[in-house]
Short mmCIF file of C-alpha atoms and ligand atoms in Angstrom, two decimals:
data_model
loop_
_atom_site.label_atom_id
_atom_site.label_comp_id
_atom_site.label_asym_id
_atom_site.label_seq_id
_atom_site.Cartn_x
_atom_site.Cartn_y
_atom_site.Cartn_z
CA UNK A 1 91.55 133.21 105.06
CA UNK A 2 89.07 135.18 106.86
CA UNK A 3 90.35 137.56 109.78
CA UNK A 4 89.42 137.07 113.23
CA UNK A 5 88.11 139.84 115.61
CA UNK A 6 91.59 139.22 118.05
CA UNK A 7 94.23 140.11 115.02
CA UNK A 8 91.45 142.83 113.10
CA UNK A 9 91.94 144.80 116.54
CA UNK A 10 95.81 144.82 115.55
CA UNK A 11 95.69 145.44 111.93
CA UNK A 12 97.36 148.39 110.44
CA UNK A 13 95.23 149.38 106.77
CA UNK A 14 96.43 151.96 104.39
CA UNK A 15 94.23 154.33 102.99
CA UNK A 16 95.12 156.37 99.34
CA UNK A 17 92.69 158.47 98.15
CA UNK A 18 92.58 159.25 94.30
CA UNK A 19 89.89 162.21 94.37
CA UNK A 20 92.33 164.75 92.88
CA UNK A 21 93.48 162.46 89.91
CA UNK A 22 90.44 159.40 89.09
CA UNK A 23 87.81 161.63 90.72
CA UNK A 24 88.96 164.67 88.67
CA UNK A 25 89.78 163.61 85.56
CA UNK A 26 86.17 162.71 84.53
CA UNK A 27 84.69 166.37 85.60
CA UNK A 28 83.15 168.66 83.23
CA UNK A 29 84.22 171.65 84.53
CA UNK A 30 87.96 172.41 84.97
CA UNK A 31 88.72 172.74 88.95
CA UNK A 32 90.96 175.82 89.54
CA UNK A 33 94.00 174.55 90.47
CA UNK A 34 94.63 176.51 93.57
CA UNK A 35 91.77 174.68 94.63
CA UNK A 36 92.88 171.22 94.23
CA UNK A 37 96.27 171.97 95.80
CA UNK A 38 93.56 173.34 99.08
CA UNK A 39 92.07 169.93 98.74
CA UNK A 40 95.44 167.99 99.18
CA UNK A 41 97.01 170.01 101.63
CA UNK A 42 93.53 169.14 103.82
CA UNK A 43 94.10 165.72 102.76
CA UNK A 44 97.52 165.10 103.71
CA UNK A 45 96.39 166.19 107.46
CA UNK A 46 93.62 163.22 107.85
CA UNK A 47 96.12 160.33 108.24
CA UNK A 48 96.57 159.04 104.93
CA UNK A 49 98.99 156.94 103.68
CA UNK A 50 99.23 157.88 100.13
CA UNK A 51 97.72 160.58 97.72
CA UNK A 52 96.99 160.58 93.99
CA UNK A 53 97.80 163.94 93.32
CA UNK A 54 97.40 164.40 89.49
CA UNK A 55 98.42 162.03 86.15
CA UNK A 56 100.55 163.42 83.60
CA UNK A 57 98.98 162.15 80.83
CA UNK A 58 98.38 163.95 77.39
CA UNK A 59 96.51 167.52 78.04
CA UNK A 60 94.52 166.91 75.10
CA UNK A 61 93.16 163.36 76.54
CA UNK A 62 92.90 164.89 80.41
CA UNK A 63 92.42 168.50 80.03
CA UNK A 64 90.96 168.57 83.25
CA UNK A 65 94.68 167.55 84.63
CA UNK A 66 96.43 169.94 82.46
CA UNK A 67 97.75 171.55 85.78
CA UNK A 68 99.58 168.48 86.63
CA UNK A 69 102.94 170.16 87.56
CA UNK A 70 101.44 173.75 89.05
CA UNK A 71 99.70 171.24 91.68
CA UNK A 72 102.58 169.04 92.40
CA UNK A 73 104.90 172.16 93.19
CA UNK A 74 102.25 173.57 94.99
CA UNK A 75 101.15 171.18 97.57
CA UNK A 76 102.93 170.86 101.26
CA UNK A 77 104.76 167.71 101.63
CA UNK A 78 103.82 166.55 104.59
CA UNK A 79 105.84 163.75 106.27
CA UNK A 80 104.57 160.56 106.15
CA UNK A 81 102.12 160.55 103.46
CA UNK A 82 103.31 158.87 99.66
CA UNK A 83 102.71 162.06 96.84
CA UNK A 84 101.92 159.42 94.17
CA UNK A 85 100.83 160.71 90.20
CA UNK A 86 99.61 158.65 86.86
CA UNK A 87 102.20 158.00 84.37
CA UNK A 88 101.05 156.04 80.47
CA UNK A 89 104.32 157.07 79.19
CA UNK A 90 108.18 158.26 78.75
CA UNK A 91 106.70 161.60 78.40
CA UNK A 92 104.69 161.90 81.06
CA UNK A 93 107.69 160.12 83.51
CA UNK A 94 110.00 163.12 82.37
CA UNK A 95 107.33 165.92 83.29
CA UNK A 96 107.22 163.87 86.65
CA UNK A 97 110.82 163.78 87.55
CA UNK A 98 110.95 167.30 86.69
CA UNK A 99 109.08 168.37 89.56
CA UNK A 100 109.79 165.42 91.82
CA UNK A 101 107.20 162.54 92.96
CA UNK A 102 107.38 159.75 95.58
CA UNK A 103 106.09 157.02 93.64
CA UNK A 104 105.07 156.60 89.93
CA UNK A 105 102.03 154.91 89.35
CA UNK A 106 101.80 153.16 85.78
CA UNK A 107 99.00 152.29 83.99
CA UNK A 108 97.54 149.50 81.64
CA UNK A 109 94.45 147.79 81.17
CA UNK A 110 94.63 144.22 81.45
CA UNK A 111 91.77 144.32 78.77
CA UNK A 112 93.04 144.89 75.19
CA UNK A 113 90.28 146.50 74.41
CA UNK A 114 90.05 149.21 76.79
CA UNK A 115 93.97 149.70 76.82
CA UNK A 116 93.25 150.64 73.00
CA UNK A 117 90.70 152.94 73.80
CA UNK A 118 92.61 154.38 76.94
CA UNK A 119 96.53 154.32 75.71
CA UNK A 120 95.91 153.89 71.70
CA UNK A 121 98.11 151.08 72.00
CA UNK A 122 98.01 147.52 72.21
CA UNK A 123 98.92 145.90 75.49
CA UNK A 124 102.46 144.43 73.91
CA UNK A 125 103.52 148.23 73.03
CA UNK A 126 101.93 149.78 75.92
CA UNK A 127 104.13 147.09 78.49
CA UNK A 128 107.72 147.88 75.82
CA UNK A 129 107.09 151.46 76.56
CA UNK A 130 106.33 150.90 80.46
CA UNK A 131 109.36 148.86 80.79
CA UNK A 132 111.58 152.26 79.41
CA UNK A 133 109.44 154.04 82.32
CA UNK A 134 110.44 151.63 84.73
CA UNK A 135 113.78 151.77 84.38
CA UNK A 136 113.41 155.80 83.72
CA UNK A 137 112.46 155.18 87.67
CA UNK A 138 115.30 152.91 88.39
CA UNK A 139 117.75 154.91 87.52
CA UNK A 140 116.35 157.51 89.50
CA UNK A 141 115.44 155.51 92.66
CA UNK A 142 112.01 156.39 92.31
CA UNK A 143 109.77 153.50 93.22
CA UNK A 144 106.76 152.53 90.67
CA UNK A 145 103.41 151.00 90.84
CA UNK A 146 101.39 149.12 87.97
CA UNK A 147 97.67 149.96 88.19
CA UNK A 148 96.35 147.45 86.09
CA UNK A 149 93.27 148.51 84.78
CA UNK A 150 90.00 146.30 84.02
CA UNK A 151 91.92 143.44 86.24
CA UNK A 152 87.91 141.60 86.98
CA UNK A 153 86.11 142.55 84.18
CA UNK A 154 85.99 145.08 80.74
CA UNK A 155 82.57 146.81 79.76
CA UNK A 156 83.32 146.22 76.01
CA UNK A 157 84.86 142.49 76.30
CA UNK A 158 83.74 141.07 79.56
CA UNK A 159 84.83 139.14 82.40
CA UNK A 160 88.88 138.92 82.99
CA UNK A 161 90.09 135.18 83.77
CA UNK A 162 92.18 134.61 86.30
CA UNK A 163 95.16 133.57 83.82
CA UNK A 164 94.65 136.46 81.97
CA UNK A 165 95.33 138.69 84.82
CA UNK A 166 98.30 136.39 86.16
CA UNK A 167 99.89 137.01 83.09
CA UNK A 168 100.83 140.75 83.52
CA UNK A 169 101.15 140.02 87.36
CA UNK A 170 104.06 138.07 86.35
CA UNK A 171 105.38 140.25 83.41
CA UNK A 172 105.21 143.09 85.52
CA UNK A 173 107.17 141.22 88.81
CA UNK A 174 109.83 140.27 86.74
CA UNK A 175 110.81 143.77 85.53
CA UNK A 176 111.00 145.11 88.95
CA UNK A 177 107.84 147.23 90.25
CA UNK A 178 107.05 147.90 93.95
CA UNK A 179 103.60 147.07 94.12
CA UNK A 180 100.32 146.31 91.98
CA UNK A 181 96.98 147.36 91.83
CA UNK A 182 94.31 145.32 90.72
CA UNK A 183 91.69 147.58 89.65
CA UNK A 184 87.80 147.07 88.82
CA UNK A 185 87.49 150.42 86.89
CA UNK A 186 83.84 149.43 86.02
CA UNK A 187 82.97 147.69 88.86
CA UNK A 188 82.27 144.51 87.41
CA UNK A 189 83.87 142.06 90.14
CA UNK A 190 81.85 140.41 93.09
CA UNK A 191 83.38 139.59 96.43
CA UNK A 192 83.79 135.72 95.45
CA UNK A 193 86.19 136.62 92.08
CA UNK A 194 88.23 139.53 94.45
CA UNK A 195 88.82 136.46 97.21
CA UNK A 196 90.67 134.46 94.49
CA UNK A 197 92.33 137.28 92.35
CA UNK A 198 93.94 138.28 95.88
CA UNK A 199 94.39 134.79 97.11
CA UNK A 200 96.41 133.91 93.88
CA UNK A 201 98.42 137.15 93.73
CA UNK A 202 99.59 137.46 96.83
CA UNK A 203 100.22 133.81 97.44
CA UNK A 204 102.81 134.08 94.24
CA UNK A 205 104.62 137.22 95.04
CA UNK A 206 104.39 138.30 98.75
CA UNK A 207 106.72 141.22 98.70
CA UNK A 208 104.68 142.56 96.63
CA UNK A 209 103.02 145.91 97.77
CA UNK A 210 99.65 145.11 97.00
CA UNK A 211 96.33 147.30 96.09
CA UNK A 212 92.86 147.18 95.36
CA UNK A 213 91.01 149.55 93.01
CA UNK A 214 87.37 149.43 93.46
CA UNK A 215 84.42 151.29 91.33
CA UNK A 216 80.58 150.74 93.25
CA UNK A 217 79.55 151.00 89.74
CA UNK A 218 76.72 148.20 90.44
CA UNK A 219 77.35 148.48 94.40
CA UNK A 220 79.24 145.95 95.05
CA UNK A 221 82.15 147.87 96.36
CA UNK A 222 82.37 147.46 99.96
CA UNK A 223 81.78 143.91 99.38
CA UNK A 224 84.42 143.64 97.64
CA UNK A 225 86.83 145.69 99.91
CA UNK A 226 85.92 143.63 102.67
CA UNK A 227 86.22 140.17 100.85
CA UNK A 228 89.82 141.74 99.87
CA UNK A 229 91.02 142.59 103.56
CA UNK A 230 89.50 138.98 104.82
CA UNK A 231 91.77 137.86 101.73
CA UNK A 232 94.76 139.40 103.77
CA UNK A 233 95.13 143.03 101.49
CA UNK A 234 95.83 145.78 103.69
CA UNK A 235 95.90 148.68 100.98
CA UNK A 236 92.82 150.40 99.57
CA UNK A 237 92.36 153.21 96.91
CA UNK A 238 89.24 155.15 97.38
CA UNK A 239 87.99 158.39 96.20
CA UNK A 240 86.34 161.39 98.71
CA UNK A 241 82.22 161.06 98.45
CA UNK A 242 82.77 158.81 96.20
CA UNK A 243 83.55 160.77 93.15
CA UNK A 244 85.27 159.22 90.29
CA UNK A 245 85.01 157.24 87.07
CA UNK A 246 86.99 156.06 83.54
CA UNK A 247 86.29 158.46 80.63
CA UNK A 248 87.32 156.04 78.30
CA UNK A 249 84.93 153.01 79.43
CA UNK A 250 81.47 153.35 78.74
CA UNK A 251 78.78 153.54 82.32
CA UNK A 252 81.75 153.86 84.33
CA UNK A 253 80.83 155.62 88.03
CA UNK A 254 82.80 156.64 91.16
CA UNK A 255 85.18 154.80 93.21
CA UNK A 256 84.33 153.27 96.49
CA UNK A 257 83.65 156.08 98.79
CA UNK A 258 86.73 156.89 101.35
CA UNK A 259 84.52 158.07 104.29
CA UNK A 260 81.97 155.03 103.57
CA UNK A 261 85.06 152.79 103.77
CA UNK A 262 86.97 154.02 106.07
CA UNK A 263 83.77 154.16 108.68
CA UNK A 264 83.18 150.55 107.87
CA UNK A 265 86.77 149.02 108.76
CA UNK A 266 87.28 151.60 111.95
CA UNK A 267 84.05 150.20 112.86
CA UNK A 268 85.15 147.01 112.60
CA UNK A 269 88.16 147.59 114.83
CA UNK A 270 90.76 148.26 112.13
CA UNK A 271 93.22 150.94 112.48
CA UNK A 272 93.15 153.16 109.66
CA UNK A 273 95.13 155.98 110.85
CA UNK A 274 92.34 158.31 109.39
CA UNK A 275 90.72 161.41 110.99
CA UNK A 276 87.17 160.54 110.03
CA UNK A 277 85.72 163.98 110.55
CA UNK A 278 88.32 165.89 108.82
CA UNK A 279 87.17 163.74 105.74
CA UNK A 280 83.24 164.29 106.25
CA UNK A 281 84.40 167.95 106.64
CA UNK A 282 86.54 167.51 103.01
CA UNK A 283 83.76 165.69 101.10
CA UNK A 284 80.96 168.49 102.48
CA UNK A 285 83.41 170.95 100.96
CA UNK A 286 83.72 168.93 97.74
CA UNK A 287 80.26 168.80 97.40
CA UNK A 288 80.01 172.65 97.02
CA UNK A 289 83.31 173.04 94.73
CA UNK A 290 81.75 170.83 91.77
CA UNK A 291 78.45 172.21 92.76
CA UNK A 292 76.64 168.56 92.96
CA UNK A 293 75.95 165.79 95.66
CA UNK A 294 78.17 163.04 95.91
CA UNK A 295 76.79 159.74 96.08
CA UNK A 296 78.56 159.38 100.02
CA UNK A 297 76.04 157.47 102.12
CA UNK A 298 77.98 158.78 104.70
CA UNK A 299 77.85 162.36 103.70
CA UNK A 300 73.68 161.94 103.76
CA UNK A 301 73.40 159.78 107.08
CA UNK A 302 76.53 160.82 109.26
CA UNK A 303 78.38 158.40 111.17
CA UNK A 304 76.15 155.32 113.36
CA UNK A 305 77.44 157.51 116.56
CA UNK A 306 75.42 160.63 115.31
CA UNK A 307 71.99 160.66 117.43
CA UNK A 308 69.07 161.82 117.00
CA UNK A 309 66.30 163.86 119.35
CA UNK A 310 63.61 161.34 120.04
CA UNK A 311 60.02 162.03 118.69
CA UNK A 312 58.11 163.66 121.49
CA UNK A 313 55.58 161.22 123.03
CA UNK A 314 52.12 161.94 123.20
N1 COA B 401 102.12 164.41 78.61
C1 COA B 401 101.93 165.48 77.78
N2 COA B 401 101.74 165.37 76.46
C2 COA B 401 101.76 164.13 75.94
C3 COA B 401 101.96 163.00 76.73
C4 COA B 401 102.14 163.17 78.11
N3 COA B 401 102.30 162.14 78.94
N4 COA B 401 101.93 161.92 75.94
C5 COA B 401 101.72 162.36 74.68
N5 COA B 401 101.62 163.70 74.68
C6 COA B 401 101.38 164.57 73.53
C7 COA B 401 102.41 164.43 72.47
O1 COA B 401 103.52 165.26 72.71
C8 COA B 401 101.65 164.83 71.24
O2 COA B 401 101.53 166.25 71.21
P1 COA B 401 101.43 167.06 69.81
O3 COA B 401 100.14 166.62 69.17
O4 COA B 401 101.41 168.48 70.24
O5 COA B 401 102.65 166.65 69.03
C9 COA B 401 100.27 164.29 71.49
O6 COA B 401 100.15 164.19 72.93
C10 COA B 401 100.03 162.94 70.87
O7 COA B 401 101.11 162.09 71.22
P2 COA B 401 101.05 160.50 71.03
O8 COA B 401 102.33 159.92 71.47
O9 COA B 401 100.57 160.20 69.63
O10 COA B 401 100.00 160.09 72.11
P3 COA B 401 98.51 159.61 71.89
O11 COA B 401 97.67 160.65 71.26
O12 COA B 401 98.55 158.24 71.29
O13 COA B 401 98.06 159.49 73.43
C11 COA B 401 98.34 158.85 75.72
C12 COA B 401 98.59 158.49 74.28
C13 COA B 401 98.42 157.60 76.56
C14 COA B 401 99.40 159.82 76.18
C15 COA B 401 96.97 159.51 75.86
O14 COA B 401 96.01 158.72 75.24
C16 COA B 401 96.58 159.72 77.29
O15 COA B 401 97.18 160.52 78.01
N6 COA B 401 95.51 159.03 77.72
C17 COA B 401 94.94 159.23 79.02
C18 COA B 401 94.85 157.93 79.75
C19 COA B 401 94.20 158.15 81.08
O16 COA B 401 94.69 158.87 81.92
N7 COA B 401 93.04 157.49 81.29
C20 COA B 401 92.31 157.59 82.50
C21 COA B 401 92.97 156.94 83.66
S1 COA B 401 93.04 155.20 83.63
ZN1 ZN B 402 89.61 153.96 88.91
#
């Protein structure tokens, strides 16, 4: 399906940004967490739809989200935006509910390999224990997501078949989750393989809340956004500038960039909902908290409306 420019001028996208939690988590430096609750409270006031706030996963793998719950009690709620976190386990579902989140978003890796060297577990046991988290959620009418990791392709065992993927897709619909995210953690899909993946998956469940997960880790991010919204998906993670990346898979670099992104579809005549500057103003910020550029095009170049003073003629 590819979108005409009559129904683009209609169509509503949702934007979640993950800076706080995937762009965090792979930092060298701990962020203070009074400064990433500054970050999100900006956040929530440039029109997103859903934030990432933290994951509660194990201290000792995420140190640099060891502040998980300090963050989530002290961030404003503001109405209208999703306050989302990261959950691998029972454990990390309990610290959750005891300081109250909108959504939780599970995680596997569609790859056995990397779900071993992510979760320590085997796919099998890491979907037995998701299913107790699920209905952990259930019974507390809290909706869940299932980020599916390494949905396109795995840096240590290469590219993910389409079957292979459909698999979970269907394990995971039957036991009762909200939406799905097909993720390319290492950004190893191209815009051809993200045109079937989303053709196929929402073609088989289209209640579904669907959303895709791209890395530019060999720049082929935006490409693959847009093949995904011609493909009918109207929800996108992205991370501020751009930040971002897997610890536990090997060359793995920043999410597509949310300015970048965002410029690209309001360009196009999409309507994000998203207060451009008040992101360029965020990522400039960002920039100076972890003390190095971000790889935001954006960021460098400023938007195609910025002009420039003529050179003076001779
Ligand atoms: N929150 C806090 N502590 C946790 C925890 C959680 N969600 N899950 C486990 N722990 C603690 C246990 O209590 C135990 O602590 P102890 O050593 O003081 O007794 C320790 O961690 C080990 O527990 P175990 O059940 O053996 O977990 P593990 O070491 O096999 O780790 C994960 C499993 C999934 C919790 C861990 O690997 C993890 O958090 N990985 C991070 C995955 C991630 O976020 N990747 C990037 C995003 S895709
Ligand atoms: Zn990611």
């Amino acid at each position: 399906m590819t979108i005409d420019s009559a129904s683009i001028a209609r169509k509503r996208l949702y934007i979640q940004e993950v800076v706080t939690r995937d762009g965090f988590q792979a930092e060298n430096s701990f962020i203070p967490t009074e400064e990433k609750i500054a970050l999100i409270n900006r956040l929530s006031r440039a029109g997103y739809a859903k934030i990432e706030v933290s994951s509660f996963t194990s201290p000792k793998a995420i140190p640099m989200l060891a502040d998980a719950e300090a963050v989530m009690k002290g961030i404003e709620r503001v109405p209208g935006v999703e306050y989302t976190v990261l959950i691998p386990n029972l454990k990390g579902a309990e610290r959750a509910i005891s300081v109250g989140v909108d959504e939780f978003n599970l995680v596997m890796s569609v790859s056995e390999v990397h779900n071993k060297a992510n979760l320590k577990m085997a796919r099998e046991d890491s979907f037995i224990a998701l299913s107790s988290v699920i209905d952990l959620a259930h019974a507390n009418k809290i909706p869940t997501n299932i980020s599916l990791s390494t949905s396109f392709g795995c840096p240590m065992s290469g590219i993910i078949s389409l079957d292979d993927l459909m698999n979970w897709i269907d394990r995971f619909a039957a036991v009762g989750v909200r939406g799905i995210t097909i993720c390319d953690t290492t950004g190893m899909a191209n815009p051809a393989q993200v045109q079937a993946v989303c053709e196929a998956a929402q073609s088989k469940y289209p209640h579904l809340q669907w959303t895709l997960h791209f890395h530019n880790t060999r720049g082929m991010g935006l490409a693959n956004a847009l093949a995904a919204v011609n493909s009918g998906i109207d929800r996108f993670d992205s991370s501020l500038g751009g930040l971002g990346g897997c610890p536990y898979a090997p060359g793995a670099t920043g999410n597509i960039c949310t300015e970048e992104m965002v410029h690209m579809f309001d360009l196009m005549g999409f309507d994000t909902q998203i207060d451009i500057d008040a992101l360029l103003a965020c990522s400039k910020d960002l920039q100076s908290l972890i003390g190095r550029p971000l790889p935001s095009q954006l960021l460098m170049a400023g938007k195609v409306d910025k002009l420039h003073t003529a050179p003076c003629q001779p």
